[in-house]
CSV table of C-alpha atoms in Angstrom, one decimal:
chain,number,residue,atom,x,y,z
A,1,MET,CA,67.9,147.6,53.9
A,2,MET,CA,71.0,146.3,55.6
A,3,PHE,CA,70.9,149.2,58.0
A,4,VAL,CA,67.3,148.5,59.0
A,5,LEU,CA,68.2,144.8,59.5
A,6,ARG,CA,71.2,145.7,61.7
A,7,ARG,CA,69.1,148.0,63.8
A,8,TRP,CA,66.5,145.3,64.3
A,9,ILE,CA,69.2,142.8,65.3
A,10,GLN,CA,70.9,145.3,67.6
A,11,THR,CA,67.5,146.0,69.3
A,12,ALA,CA,66.7,142.3,69.5
A,13,ALA,CA,70.1,141.5,71.0
A,14,THR,CA,69.7,144.4,73.6
A,15,ALA,CA,66.2,143.1,74.5
A,16,LEU,CA,67.4,139.5,74.8
A,17,SER,CA,70.4,140.5,76.9
A,18,ASN,CA,68.0,142.3,79.2
A,19,ALA,CA,64.9,140.2,79.2
A,20,TYR,CA,64.4,139.7,82.9
A,21,LEU,CA,61.3,142.0,83.3
A,22,LEU,CA,60.4,140.9,86.8
A,23,PHE,CA,63.0,143.1,88.4
A,24,PRO,CA,60.6,145.9,89.4
A,25,PHE,CA,58.8,143.3,91.5
A,26,THR,CA,61.7,141.3,92.9
A,27,ARG,CA,63.9,144.4,93.2
A,28,ASN,CA,66.9,142.2,92.5
A,29,ILE,CA,68.9,140.9,89.6
A,30,TYR,CA,68.1,137.7,87.6
A,31,GLN,CA,69.6,134.6,89.3
A,32,GLY,CA,68.6,131.9,86.8
A,33,LYS,CA,70.8,129.4,85.0
A,34,LEU,CA,71.3,131.6,81.9
A,35,LYS,CA,73.5,133.8,84.0
A,36,SER,CA,76.3,131.3,83.5
A,37,VAL,CA,76.4,132.1,79.7
A,38,CYS,CA,78.5,135.1,78.6
A,39,VAL,CA,76.7,137.4,76.2
A,40,PRO,CA,78.7,138.6,73.2
A,41,GLY,CA,78.4,142.3,73.9
A,42,LEU,CA,79.1,144.6,76.8
A,43,ASN,CA,76.2,144.2,79.2
A,44,CYS,CA,76.7,144.4,82.9
A,45,TYR,CA,75.6,141.3,84.8
A,46,SER,CA,74.5,143.4,87.8
A,47,CYS,CA,72.0,145.1,85.6
A,48,PRO,CA,68.6,144.2,87.1
A,49,ALA,CA,67.3,143.0,83.7
A,50,ALA,CA,70.4,141.2,82.5
A,51,THR,CA,69.9,137.6,81.5
A,52,GLY,CA,73.5,136.7,80.9
A,53,ALA,CA,77.0,137.3,82.2
A,54,CYS,CA,79.2,140.1,80.9
A,55,PRO,CA,82.3,138.5,79.4
A,56,LEU,CA,84.6,141.3,80.6
A,57,GLY,CA,83.3,141.2,84.1
A,58,SER,CA,83.5,137.4,84.2
A,59,LEU,CA,87.0,137.4,82.9
A,60,GLN,CA,88.1,139.9,85.5
A,61,THR,CA,86.5,138.0,88.4
A,62,MET,CA,88.1,134.8,87.2
A,63,LEU,CA,91.5,136.4,87.1
A,64,ALA,CA,90.9,138.2,90.4
A,65,THR,CA,90.2,135.0,92.2
A,66,VAL,CA,92.9,132.8,90.6
A,67,ARG,CA,94.8,132.4,93.8
A,68,PRO,CA,91.9,131.5,96.1
A,69,SER,CA,90.5,129.1,93.6
A,70,ALA,CA,93.9,127.4,93.1
A,71,LYS,CA,94.2,127.1,96.9
A,72,ALA,CA,90.8,125.4,96.9
A,73,GLY,CA,92.1,122.9,94.3
A,74,ASN,CA,90.4,124.4,91.3
A,75,ALA,CA,92.1,125.6,88.1
A,76,HIS,CA,89.8,128.5,87.3
A,77,ILE,CA,91.8,130.7,85.0
A,78,GLY,CA,89.0,131.9,82.7
A,79,LEU,CA,89.3,129.4,80.0
A,80,TYR,CA,85.5,129.1,79.6
A,81,VAL,CA,85.2,132.9,79.1
A,82,LEU,CA,88.3,133.0,76.8
A,83,GLY,CA,86.9,130.1,74.9
A,84,ILE,CA,83.6,131.9,74.2
A,85,LEU,CA,85.3,135.2,73.2
A,86,GLY,CA,87.9,133.3,71.1
A,87,ILE,CA,85.3,131.3,69.2
A,88,ILE,CA,83.2,134.4,68.5
A,89,GLY,CA,86.4,136.3,67.5
A,90,SER,CA,87.7,133.5,65.3
A,91,LEU,CA,84.4,133.3,63.5
A,92,VAL,CA,83.4,136.9,62.9
A,93,GLY,CA,86.1,139.1,64.5
A,94,ARG,CA,84.7,142.4,65.8
A,95,MET,CA,81.2,141.9,64.3
A,96,PRO,CA,79.4,141.6,67.6
A,97,CYS,CA,80.3,145.3,68.3
A,98,ALA,CA,78.1,146.3,65.4
A,99,TRP,CA,75.3,143.8,65.6
A,100,LEU,CA,74.9,142.6,69.2
A,101,CYS,CA,76.4,145.1,71.7
A,102,PRO,CA,73.8,147.2,73.6
A,103,PHE,CA,76.3,149.9,74.5
A,104,GLY,CA,77.3,150.1,70.8
A,105,LEU,CA,73.6,150.7,69.9
A,106,LEU,CA,73.4,153.4,72.5
A,107,GLN,CA,76.4,155.2,71.1
A,108,GLU,CA,75.1,155.1,67.6
A,109,LEU,CA,71.7,156.5,68.7
A,110,ILE,CA,73.2,159.3,70.7
A,111,HIS,CA,75.5,160.2,67.8
A,112,LYS,CA,72.4,161.0,65.7
A,113,ILE,CA,71.8,164.1,67.8
A,114,PRO,CA,72.5,167.0,65.4
A,115,SER,CA,75.8,168.7,66.3
A,116,ARG,CA,79.2,169.5,64.9
A,117,LYS,CA,81.0,166.1,64.6
A,118,ILE,CA,84.6,165.7,65.7
A,119,GLU,CA,87.2,163.1,64.6
A,120,ILE,CA,89.7,161.7,67.1
A,121,PRO,CA,93.4,161.3,66.4
A,122,TYR,CA,94.1,157.8,65.0
A,123,TRP,CA,96.6,156.9,67.7
A,124,MET,CA,93.8,157.0,70.3
A,125,ILE,CA,92.4,153.7,69.1
A,126,TYR,CA,95.4,152.0,70.7
A,127,ILE,CA,94.5,153.2,74.2
A,128,LYS,CA,91.9,150.4,74.5
A,129,TYR,CA,94.7,147.8,74.4
A,130,ALA,CA,96.2,149.4,77.5
A,131,PHE,CA,92.9,149.2,79.2
A,132,LEU,CA,92.7,145.5,78.2
A,133,ALA,CA,96.2,144.7,79.4
A,134,PHE,CA,96.2,146.7,82.7
A,135,PHE,CA,92.5,147.0,83.9
A,136,VAL,CA,91.2,143.6,82.7
A,137,VAL,CA,94.2,141.3,83.0
A,138,LEU,CA,97.3,142.6,85.0
A,139,LEU,CA,95.7,144.6,87.8
A,140,PRO,CA,93.0,142.0,88.7
A,141,LEU,CA,95.6,139.3,88.5
A,142,LEU,CA,98.5,141.0,90.4
A,143,VAL,CA,97.0,143.5,92.9
A,144,VAL,CA,95.5,141.3,95.6
A,145,ASP,CA,94.6,141.6,99.2
A,146,GLY,CA,95.9,139.5,102.1
A,147,PHE,CA,93.7,136.6,101.2
A,148,GLY,CA,94.7,136.6,97.5
A,149,TYR,CA,91.6,138.3,96.2
A,150,GLY,CA,92.0,140.9,93.4
A,151,THR,CA,89.3,143.2,92.2
A,152,THR,CA,87.5,143.9,88.9
A,153,TRP,CA,89.5,147.0,88.0
A,154,PHE,CA,87.8,147.9,84.8
A,155,CYS,CA,84.3,147.4,86.2
A,156,LYS,CA,85.1,149.2,89.4
A,157,TYR,CA,86.9,152.2,88.1
A,158,VAL,CA,86.0,152.7,84.5
A,159,CYS,CA,83.0,150.9,82.9
A,160,PRO,CA,80.3,153.4,82.1
A,161,ALA,CA,78.0,150.6,80.8
A,162,GLY,CA,78.0,149.2,84.3
A,163,THR,CA,77.1,152.6,85.8
A,164,LEU,CA,74.3,153.1,83.3
A,165,GLU,CA,72.8,149.6,83.4
A,166,ALA,CA,73.5,148.6,87.0
A,167,GLY,CA,74.7,151.4,89.2
A,168,ILE,CA,71.8,153.8,88.6
A,169,PRO,CA,69.0,151.2,88.4
A,170,MET,CA,70.2,149.3,91.5
A,171,LEU,CA,70.2,152.5,93.6
A,172,ILE,CA,66.7,153.1,92.5
A,173,LEU,CA,65.6,149.6,93.3
A,174,GLN,CA,67.5,149.1,96.5
A,175,PRO,CA,67.3,152.4,98.6
A,176,GLN,CA,69.6,150.9,101.3
A,177,LEU,CA,72.5,151.0,98.8
A,178,ARG,CA,72.2,154.8,98.6
A,179,GLU,CA,73.8,155.1,102.1
A,180,LEU,CA,76.9,153.4,100.7
A,181,VAL,CA,77.5,155.8,97.8
A,182,GLY,CA,80.8,157.7,97.9
A,183,TRP,CA,83.5,159.2,95.7
A,184,LEU,CA,83.8,156.0,93.6
A,185,TYR,CA,80.1,156.2,92.6
A,186,ALA,CA,80.4,159.9,91.9
A,187,SER,CA,83.5,159.3,89.7
A,188,LYS,CA,81.8,156.6,87.8
A,189,VAL,CA,78.8,158.8,87.1
A,190,GLY,CA,81.2,161.4,86.0
A,191,ILE,CA,82.9,159.0,83.5
A,192,LEU,CA,79.4,158.0,82.2
A,193,LEU,CA,78.4,161.7,81.7
A,194,ILE,CA,81.7,162.4,79.9
A,195,PHE,CA,81.1,159.5,77.5
A,196,LEU,CA,77.4,160.3,77.0
A,197,THR,CA,78.6,163.8,76.0
A,198,LEU,CA,81.4,162.5,73.7
A,199,MET,CA,78.9,160.2,72.0
A,200,VAL,CA,77.1,163.2,70.6
A,201,PHE,CA,80.2,164.6,68.9
A,202,ILE,CA,82.4,161.6,68.2
A,203,ARG,CA,81.6,158.3,66.5
A,204,ARG,CA,81.4,155.5,69.0
A,205,PRO,CA,84.0,157.0,71.4
A,206,PHE,CA,83.9,154.3,74.0
A,207,CYS,CA,84.3,151.5,71.4
A,208,ARG,CA,87.2,153.2,69.7
A,209,ILE,CA,89.2,154.5,72.7
A,210,VAL,CA,88.4,152.4,75.7
A,211,CYS,CA,86.4,149.1,75.2
A,212,PRO,CA,88.6,146.1,76.1
A,213,LEU,CA,86.0,143.7,74.8
A,214,GLY,CA,86.3,145.4,71.3
A,215,ALA,CA,90.1,145.2,71.8
A,216,ILE,CA,89.9,141.4,72.3
A,217,TYR,CA,87.6,140.9,69.2
A,218,SER,CA,89.8,143.2,67.1
A,219,LEU,CA,92.8,140.9,67.5
A,220,PHE,CA,90.9,138.4,65.4
A,221,ASN,CA,89.9,140.7,62.5
A,222,LYS,CA,92.7,139.7,60.2
A,223,VAL,CA,92.3,136.0,60.7
A,224,SER,CA,88.6,135.4,61.3
A,225,VAL,CA,86.5,133.1,59.2
A,226,PHE,CA,84.3,136.1,58.1
A,227,ARG,CA,86.5,138.8,56.6
A,228,MET,CA,86.0,141.9,54.6
A,229,VAL,CA,87.7,142.3,51.2
A,230,HIS,CA,89.0,145.4,49.6
A,231,HIS,CA,89.3,145.5,45.8
A,232,PRO,CA,91.9,148.3,45.0
A,233,ASP,CA,91.3,147.9,41.3
A,234,LYS,CA,87.7,149.2,41.8
A,235,CYS,CA,88.5,151.8,44.5
A,236,VAL,CA,88.5,155.4,43.4
A,237,LEU,CA,89.6,156.7,46.9
A,238,CYS,CA,86.4,158.8,47.2
A,239,LYS,CA,86.5,158.2,51.0
A,240,GLU,CA,82.8,157.7,51.2
A,241,CYS,CA,83.4,154.5,53.2
A,242,TYR,CA,85.3,156.6,55.8
A,243,ASN,CA,82.6,159.3,55.9
A,244,HIS,CA,79.8,156.8,56.6
A,245,CYS,CA,81.8,154.4,58.9
A,246,PRO,CA,80.4,154.4,62.5
A,247,MET,CA,84.0,153.7,63.6
A,248,GLY,CA,85.9,156.1,61.4
A,249,VAL,CA,87.8,153.3,59.6
A,250,ARG,CA,89.7,154.2,56.5
A,251,PHE,CA,88.7,151.1,54.6
A,252,TYR,CA,90.4,152.3,51.4
A,253,GLU,CA,93.7,151.9,53.3
A,254,GLY,CA,93.1,148.2,53.8
A,255,ALA,CA,90.4,145.7,54.9
A,256,ASN,CA,90.0,144.1,58.3
A,257,GLN,CA,91.6,146.9,60.3
A,258,PRO,CA,91.3,146.6,64.1
A,259,ASP,CA,88.4,149.0,64.4
A,260,CYS,CA,86.3,147.5,61.6
A,261,ILE,CA,83.2,146.2,63.3
A,262,ARG,CA,81.8,144.6,60.1
A,263,CYS,CA,78.6,146.6,60.1
A,264,LEU,CA,78.7,146.4,56.3
A,265,LYS,CA,77.5,150.0,56.0
A,266,CYS,CA,80.5,150.8,53.7
A,267,MET,CA,79.7,148.0,51.4
A,268,GLN,CA,75.9,148.4,51.2
A,269,GLU,CA,75.5,152.2,51.5
A,270,SER,CA,78.7,154.0,50.7
A,271,CYS,CA,80.7,152.3,48.0
A,272,LYS,CA,79.2,152.7,44.5
A,273,PHE,CA,82.0,151.0,42.8
A,274,GLY,CA,81.9,147.5,44.2
A,275,ALA,CA,85.3,147.9,45.9
A,276,ILE,CA,84.1,146.3,49.1
A,277,SER,CA,82.9,142.8,49.6
A,278,TYR,CA,83.3,140.0,52.2
A,279,GLU,CA,84.2,136.4,52.2
A,280,ILE,CA,83.4,133.5,54.5
A,281,ALA,CA,86.2,130.9,55.0
A,282,GLY,CA,87.9,132.3,51.9
A,283,LEU,CA,84.9,131.9,49.7
A,284,PRO,CA,83.7,135.3,48.2
A,285,VAL,CA,80.1,136.1,48.8
A,286,ALA,CA,78.3,137.1,45.6
A,287,LEU,CA,76.4,140.3,46.0
A,288,LYS,CA,73.6,141.5,43.8
A,289,LYS,CA,74.3,145.2,43.9
A,290,LYS,CA,74.2,147.9,41.3
A,291,THR,CA,77.7,149.2,40.9
A,292,THR,CA,79.3,152.1,39.0
A,293,SER,CA,82.5,151.5,36.9
A,294,PRO,CA,85.4,153.5,38.3
A,295,LEU,CA,86.4,154.4,34.8
B,1,MET,CA,96.0,134.6,52.2
B,2,GLU,CA,95.9,130.9,52.7
B,3,HIS,CA,98.1,131.2,55.7
B,4,THR,CA,95.7,133.6,57.5
B,5,ARG,CA,92.7,131.5,56.6
B,6,LYS,CA,94.3,128.5,58.2
B,7,SER,CA,95.2,130.6,61.3
B,8,GLY,CA,91.5,131.4,61.7
B,9,PHE,CA,90.5,127.8,61.8
B,10,PHE,CA,93.5,126.9,64.1
B,11,LEU,CA,92.4,129.6,66.5
B,12,LEU,CA,88.8,128.4,66.4
B,13,LEU,CA,89.9,124.9,67.3
B,14,LEU,CA,92.2,126.2,70.1
B,15,PHE,CA,89.4,128.2,71.7
B,16,VAL,CA,86.9,125.3,71.4
B,17,ILE,CA,89.5,123.3,73.4
B,18,PHE,CA,89.7,126.2,75.9
B,19,LEU,CA,85.9,126.2,76.2
B,20,VAL,CA,85.7,122.4,76.7
B,21,ILE,CA,88.5,122.6,79.4
B,22,GLY,CA,86.7,125.5,81.0
B,23,ILE,CA,83.4,123.5,81.1
B,24,ASN,CA,85.1,120.4,82.5
B,25,THR,CA,86.8,122.3,85.2
B,26,GLU,CA,83.5,123.8,86.4
B,27,GLU,CA,84.2,127.3,85.4
B,28,VAL,CA,80.6,127.6,84.2
B,29,ALA,CA,79.4,127.3,87.8
B,30,ALA,CA,82.1,129.8,88.9
B,31,VAL,CA,80.9,132.4,86.3
B,32,TRP,CA,77.3,131.8,87.4
B,33,GLU,CA,78.1,132.2,91.1
B,34,LYS,CA,79.6,135.6,90.4
B,35,ALA,CA,77.0,136.8,88.0
B,36,VAL,CA,74.0,136.1,90.2
B,37,ASN,CA,75.3,138.3,93.0
B,38,ILE,CA,75.2,142.0,92.8
B,39,CYS,CA,78.7,143.2,92.1
B,40,LEU,CA,78.9,146.3,94.4
B,41,SER,CA,82.3,147.4,93.2
B,42,CYS,CA,81.0,147.1,89.6
B,43,ILE,CA,78.2,149.6,90.4
B,44,GLY,CA,80.6,151.9,92.1
B,45,ILE,CA,80.0,150.9,95.8
B,46,GLU,CA,82.9,149.5,97.7
């Protein structure tokens, strides 16, 4: 039941984040007022159907233009975007990755393709923090041209969501852009193809290894208002939670790990012993679920 | 446990303040201005 609800919410969030359906006629992106609002998931704002702003893209552009905006007398350092991300993170931690992110939904759907599944080494989950530190913050902020403008390093050199949602559709919609395609576009298509392939074999590879947005939300998992709870007295270490987890989290080793996206699959579908629950603002949420005694 | 619970609310308050400052310094308009133009580098075109 929870799984079906989550799929519906994921689908609705994807549709709402990409609800500008006039793009085949205008052949351009949406330019209305909603574009000033950051969506909670990874959704490129250059996607022709996008109705909101990508928080990662927005944060990078703010940091990349800190110097020119300061010269113009403005103090635009990305507090608006950080505020949105911080409020979401403080409330629910990494939950948007499971419930609202269009690229997360895509990864889960592709992973359903029958194949041999592979697990990544645990240390790889820390790579995303390097992408966050360097490609989202330091390089846009510090590598600037003669006029003080930086660039959106993560969007430009890495983001496969941008290639899928914006790069390919915009080249279809605006043929004049095709003349400008070069090695950068080819490399981005290559990165997209690599991740699309990895998604078949590995659970949410982009979220776990690369996504800087997930890295930001994950910093709040331990302290957010919504938190998962592990009951060691009821846990029999059957590892069913790990087997079913879309992120490969070993919940039995502790709740609220950085990669836990609070999809609640472990609680609702895996654990038969009531060893997993959640709390909101420290208040345990009562669950009516049939459980088996560990004894 | 109580300590981390308080940390969550403190962070929430902090980021609400960030948001309010961001809105007051017209960062909303700056985000909009960037989001309504096609980001060529984002789509892999320099």
